[in-house]
PDB file of C-alpha atoms in Angstrom:
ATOM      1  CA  UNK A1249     108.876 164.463  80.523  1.00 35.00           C
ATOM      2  CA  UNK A1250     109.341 161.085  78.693  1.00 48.00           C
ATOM      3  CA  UNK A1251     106.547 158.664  78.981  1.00 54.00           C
ATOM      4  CA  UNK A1252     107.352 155.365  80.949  1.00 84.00           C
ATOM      5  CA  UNK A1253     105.201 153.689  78.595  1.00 93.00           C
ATOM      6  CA  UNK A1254     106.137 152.900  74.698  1.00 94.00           C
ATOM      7  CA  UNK A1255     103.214 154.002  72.820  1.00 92.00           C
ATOM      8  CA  UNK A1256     102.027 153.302  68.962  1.00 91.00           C
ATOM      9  CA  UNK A1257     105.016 154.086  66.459  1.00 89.00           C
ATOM     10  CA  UNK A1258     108.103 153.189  68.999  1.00 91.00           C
ATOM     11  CA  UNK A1259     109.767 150.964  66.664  1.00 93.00           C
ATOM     12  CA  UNK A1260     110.712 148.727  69.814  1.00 95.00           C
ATOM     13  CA  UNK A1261     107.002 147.317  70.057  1.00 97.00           C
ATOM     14  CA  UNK A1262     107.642 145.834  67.066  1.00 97.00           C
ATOM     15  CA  UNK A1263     110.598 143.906  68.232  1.00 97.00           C
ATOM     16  CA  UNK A1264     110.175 140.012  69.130  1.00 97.00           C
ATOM     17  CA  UNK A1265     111.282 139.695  72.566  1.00 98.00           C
ATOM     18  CA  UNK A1266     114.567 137.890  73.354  1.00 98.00           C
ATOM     19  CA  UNK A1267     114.973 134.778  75.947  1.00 98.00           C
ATOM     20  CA  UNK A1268     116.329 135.343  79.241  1.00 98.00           C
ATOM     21  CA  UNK A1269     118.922 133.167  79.690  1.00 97.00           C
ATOM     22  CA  UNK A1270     119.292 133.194  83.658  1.00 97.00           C
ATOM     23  CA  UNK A1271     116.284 134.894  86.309  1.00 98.00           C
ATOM     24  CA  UNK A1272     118.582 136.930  88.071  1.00 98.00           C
ATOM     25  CA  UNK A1273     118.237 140.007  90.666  1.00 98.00           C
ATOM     26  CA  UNK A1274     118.350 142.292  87.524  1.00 98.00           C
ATOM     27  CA  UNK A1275     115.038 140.117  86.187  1.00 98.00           C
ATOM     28  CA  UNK A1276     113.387 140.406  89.251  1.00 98.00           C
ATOM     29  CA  UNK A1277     113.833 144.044  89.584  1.00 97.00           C
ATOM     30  CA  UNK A1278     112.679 144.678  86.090  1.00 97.00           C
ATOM     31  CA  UNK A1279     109.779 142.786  86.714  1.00 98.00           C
ATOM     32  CA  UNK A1280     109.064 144.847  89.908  1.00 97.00           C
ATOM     33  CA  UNK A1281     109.366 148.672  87.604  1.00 97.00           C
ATOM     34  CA  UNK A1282     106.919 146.781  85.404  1.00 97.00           C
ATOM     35  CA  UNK A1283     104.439 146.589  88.074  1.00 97.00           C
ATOM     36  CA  UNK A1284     105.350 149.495  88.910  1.00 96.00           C
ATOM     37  CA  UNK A1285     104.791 151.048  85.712  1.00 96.00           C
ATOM     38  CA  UNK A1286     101.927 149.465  85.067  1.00 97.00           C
ATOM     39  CA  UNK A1287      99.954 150.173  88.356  1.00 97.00           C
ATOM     40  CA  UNK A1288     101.088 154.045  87.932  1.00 95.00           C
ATOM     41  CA  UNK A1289      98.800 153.525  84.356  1.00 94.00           C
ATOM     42  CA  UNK A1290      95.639 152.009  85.938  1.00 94.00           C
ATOM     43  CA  UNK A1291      96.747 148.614  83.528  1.00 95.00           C
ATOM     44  CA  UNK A1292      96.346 144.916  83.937  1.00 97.00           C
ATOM     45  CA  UNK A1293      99.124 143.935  81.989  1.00 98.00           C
ATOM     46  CA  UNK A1294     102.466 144.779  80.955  1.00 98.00           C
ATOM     47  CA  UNK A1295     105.269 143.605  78.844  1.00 98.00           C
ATOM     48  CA  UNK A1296     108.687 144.453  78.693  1.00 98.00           C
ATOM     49  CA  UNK A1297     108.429 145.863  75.166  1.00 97.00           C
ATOM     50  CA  UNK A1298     106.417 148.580  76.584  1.00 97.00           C
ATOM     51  CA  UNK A1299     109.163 150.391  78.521  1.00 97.00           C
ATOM     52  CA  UNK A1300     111.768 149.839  76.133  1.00 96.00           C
ATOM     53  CA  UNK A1301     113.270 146.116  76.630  1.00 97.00           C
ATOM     54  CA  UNK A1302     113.535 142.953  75.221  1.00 96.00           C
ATOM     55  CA  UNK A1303     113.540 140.529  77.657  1.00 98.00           C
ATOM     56  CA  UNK A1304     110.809 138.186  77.141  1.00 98.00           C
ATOM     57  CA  UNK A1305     109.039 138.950  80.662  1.00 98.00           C
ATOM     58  CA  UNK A1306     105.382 140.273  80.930  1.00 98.00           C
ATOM     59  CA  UNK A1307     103.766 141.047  84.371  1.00 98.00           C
ATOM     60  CA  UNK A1308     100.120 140.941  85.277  1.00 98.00           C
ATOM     61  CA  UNK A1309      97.901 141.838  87.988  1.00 98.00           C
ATOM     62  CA  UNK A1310      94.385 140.680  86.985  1.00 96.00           C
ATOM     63  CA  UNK A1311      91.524 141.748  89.522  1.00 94.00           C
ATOM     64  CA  UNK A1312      89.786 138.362  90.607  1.00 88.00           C
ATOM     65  CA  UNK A1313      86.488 140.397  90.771  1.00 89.00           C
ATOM     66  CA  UNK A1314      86.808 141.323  87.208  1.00 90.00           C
ATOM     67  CA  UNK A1315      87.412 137.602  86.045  1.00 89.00           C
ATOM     68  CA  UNK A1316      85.024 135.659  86.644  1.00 90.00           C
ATOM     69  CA  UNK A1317      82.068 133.453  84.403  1.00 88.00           C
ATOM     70  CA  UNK A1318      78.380 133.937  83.832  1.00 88.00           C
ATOM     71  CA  UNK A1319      77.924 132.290  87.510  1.00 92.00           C
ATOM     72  CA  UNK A1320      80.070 134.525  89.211  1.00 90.00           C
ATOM     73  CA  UNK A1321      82.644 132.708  89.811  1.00 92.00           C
ATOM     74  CA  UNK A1322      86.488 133.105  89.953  1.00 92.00           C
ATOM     75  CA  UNK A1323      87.540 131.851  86.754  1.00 91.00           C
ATOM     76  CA  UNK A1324      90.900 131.373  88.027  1.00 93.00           C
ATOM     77  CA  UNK A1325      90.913 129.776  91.736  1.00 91.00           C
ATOM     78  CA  UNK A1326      93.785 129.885  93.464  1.00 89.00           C
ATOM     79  CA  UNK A1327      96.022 131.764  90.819  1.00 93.00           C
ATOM     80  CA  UNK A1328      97.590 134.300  92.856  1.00 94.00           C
ATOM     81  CA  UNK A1329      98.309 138.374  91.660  1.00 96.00           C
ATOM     82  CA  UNK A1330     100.477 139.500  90.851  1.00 97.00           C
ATOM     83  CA  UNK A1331     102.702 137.472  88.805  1.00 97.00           C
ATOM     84  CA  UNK A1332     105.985 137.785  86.150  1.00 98.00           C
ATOM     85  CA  UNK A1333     105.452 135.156  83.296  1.00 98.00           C
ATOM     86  CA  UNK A1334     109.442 135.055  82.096  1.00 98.00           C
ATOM     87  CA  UNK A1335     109.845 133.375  79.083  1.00 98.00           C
ATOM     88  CA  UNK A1336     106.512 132.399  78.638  1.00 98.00           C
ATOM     89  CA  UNK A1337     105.234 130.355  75.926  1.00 98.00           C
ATOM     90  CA  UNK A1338     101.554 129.065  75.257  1.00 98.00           C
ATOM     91  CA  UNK A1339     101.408 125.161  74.550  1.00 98.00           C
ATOM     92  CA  UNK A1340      97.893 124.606  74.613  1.00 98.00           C
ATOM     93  CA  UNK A1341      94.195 126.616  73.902  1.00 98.00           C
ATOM     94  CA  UNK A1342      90.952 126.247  73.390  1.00 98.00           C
ATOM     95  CA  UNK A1343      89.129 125.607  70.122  1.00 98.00           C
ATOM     96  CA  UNK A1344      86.406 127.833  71.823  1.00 97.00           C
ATOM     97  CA  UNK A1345      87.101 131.161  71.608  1.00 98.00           C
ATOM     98  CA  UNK A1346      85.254 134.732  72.586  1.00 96.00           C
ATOM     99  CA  UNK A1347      85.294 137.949  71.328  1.00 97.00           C
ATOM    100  CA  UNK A1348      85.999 140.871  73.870  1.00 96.00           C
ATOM    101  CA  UNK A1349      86.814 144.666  73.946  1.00 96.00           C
ATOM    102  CA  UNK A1350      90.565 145.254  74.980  1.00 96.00           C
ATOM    103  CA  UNK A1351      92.679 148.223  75.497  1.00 95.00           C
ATOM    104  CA  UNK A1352      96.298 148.341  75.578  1.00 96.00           C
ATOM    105  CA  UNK A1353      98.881 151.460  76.968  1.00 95.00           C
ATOM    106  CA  UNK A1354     100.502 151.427  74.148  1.00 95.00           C
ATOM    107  CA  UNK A1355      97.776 152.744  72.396  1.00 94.00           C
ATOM    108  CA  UNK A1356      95.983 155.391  75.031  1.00 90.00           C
ATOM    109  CA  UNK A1357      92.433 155.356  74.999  1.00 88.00           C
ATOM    110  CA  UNK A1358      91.851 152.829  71.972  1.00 93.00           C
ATOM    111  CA  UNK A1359      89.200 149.722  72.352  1.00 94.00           C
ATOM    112  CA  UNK A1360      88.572 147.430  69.684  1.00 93.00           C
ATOM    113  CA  UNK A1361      87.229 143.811  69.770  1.00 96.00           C
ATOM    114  CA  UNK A1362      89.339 140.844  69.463  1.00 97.00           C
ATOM    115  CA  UNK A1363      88.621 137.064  69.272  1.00 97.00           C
ATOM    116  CA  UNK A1364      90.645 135.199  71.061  1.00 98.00           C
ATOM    117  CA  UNK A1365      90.907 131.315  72.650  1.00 98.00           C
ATOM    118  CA  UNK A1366      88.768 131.230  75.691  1.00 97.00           C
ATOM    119  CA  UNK A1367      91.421 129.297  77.497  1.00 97.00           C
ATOM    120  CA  UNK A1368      94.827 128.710  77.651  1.00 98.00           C
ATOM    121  CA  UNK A1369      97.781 126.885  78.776  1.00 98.00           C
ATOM    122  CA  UNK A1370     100.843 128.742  79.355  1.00 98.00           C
ATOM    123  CA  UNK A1371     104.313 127.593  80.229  1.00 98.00           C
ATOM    124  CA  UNK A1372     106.893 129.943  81.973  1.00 98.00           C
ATOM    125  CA  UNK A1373     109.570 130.334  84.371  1.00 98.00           C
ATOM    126  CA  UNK A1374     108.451 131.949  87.913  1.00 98.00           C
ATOM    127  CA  UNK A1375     110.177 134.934  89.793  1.00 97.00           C
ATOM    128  CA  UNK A1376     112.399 132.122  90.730  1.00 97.00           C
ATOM    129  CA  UNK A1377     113.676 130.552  88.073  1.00 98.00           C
ATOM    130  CA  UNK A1378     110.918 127.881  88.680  1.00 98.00           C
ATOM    131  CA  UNK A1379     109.424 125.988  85.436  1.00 98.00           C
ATOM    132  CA  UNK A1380     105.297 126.493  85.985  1.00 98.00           C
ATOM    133  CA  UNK A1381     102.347 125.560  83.951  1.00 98.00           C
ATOM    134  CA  UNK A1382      98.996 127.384  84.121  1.00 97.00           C
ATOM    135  CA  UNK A1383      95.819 126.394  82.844  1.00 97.00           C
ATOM    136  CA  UNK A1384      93.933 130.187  82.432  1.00 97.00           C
ATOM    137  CA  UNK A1385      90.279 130.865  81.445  1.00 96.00           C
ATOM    138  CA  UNK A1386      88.478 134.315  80.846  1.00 95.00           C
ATOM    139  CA  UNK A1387      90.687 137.851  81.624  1.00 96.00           C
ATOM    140  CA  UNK A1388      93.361 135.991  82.755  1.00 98.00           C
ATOM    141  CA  UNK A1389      93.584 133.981  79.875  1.00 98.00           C
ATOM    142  CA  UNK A1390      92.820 137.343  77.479  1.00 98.00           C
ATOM    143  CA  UNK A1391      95.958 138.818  79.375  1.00 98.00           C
ATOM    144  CA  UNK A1392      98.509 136.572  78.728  1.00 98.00           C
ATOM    145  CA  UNK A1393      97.167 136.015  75.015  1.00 98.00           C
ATOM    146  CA  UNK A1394      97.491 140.116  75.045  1.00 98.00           C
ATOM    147  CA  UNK A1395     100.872 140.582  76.400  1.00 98.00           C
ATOM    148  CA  UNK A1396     102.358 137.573  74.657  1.00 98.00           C
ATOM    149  CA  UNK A1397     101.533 139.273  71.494  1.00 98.00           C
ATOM    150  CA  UNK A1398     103.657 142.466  72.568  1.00 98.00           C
ATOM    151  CA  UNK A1399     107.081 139.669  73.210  1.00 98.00           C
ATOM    152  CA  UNK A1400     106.003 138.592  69.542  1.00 98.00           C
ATOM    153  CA  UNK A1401     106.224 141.980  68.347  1.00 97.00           C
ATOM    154  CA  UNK A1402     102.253 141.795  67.530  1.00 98.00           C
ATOM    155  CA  UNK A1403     100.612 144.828  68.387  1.00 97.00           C
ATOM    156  CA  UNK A1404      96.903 145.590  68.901  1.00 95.00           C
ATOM    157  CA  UNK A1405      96.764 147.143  65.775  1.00 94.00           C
ATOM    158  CA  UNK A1406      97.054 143.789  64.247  1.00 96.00           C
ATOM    159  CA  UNK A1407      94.007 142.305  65.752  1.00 96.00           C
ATOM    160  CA  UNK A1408      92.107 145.462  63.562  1.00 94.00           C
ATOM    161  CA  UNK A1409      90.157 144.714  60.519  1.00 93.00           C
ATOM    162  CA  UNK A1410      91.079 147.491  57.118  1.00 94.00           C
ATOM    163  CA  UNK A1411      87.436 148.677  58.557  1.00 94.00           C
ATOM    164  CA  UNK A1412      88.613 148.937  62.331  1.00 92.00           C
ATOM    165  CA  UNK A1413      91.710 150.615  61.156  1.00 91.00           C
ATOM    166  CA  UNK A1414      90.058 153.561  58.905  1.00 93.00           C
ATOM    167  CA  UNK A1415      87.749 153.670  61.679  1.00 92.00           C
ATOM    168  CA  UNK A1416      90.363 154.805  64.066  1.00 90.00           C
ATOM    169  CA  UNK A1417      92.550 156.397  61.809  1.00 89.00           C
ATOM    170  CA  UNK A1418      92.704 159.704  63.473  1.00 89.00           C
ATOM    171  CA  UNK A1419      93.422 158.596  66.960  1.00 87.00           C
ATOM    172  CA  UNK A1420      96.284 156.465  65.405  1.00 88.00           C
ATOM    173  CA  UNK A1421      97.328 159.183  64.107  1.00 88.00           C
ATOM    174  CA  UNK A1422      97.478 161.310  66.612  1.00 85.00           C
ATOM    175  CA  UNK A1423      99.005 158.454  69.065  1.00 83.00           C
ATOM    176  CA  UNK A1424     101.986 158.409  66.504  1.00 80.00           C
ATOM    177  CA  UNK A1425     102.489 162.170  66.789  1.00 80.00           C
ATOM    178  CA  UNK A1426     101.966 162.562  69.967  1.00 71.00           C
ATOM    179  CA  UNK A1427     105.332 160.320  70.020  1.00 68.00           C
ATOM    180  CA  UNK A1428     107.029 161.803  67.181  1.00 70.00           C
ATOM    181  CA  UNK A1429     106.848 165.374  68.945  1.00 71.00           C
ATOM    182  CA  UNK A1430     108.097 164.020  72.197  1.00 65.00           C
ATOM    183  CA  UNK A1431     111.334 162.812  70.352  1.00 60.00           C
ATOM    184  CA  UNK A1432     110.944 159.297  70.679  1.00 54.00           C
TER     185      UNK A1432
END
């Protein structure tokens, strides 16, 4: 059985993500498999790449109890989950930034730190077609940073040092042949 995910050495993670031109029914419905998808694998995030399209369209359900500061509190009031970021496009961080363990589906089982802006400003058309701007702190803002790497064709792979990399070398490996022997 084929996995609904793209995983490490599916040349179409490497592809930079293509604007939609019109947020249509056929959008929409995408963008509902893609939460689909990504509930089915316990994930936060999700971008088109990762099932095999190019759309530039990433989805994300972030758990408010999971993002929230040193206080406990929501980092991200009144941002409601889940959402589809189409065509979205970051146009302002932080000079502050934080380093943090993240996973991705693409590559099962793999956590390495990466540094990242604390905060973020994202532009991107809503479900319907709407221009929005959100100002995102913490997970949230981790998430969209994460996911708007995979419409930029940047993996998490990337993000590794030559250390990281040798470090993980055999899981890499073993992600890429897992694929290869599926006939991906």
């Amino acid at each position: 059985m084929a996995s609904p995910i793209c995983v490490y050495g599916n040349p179409v993670l490497r592809k930079k993500s293509e604007p939609v031109k019109e947020v249509t029914a056929e959008i929409r419905t995408l963008a509902d498999r893609m939460l689909g998808v990504m509930y089915a694998q316990d994930g936060i995030g999700l971008a088109a790449e990762q099932i095999g399209h190019t759309e530039a369209i990433f989805v994300l359900d972030v758990p408010a109890d999971a993002d929230k500061n040193e206080q406990g509190l929501p980092n991200n009031p009144g941002v409601s989950m889940p959402q589809a970021f189409i065509n979205p496009e970051i146009i302002g961080e932080s000079e502050e930034t934080a380093i943090a363990e993240e996973g991705c589906l693409s590559f099962p089982k793999l956590y390495v730190p990466v540094e990242r802006p604390s905060e973020v400003v994202l532009r991107y058309l809503d479900r319907e077609g709407h221009t929005q701007v959100l100002n995102a702190k913490g997970l949230l803002a981790r998430a969209i940073q994460h996911e708007l790497d995979h419409l930029n064709g940047v993996l998490l792979i990337d993000h590794m040092t030559p250390a990281m990399k040798l470090k993980h070398a055999l899981k890499l490996r073993g992600i890429r042949k897992w694929y290869k022997s599926r006939g991906y």
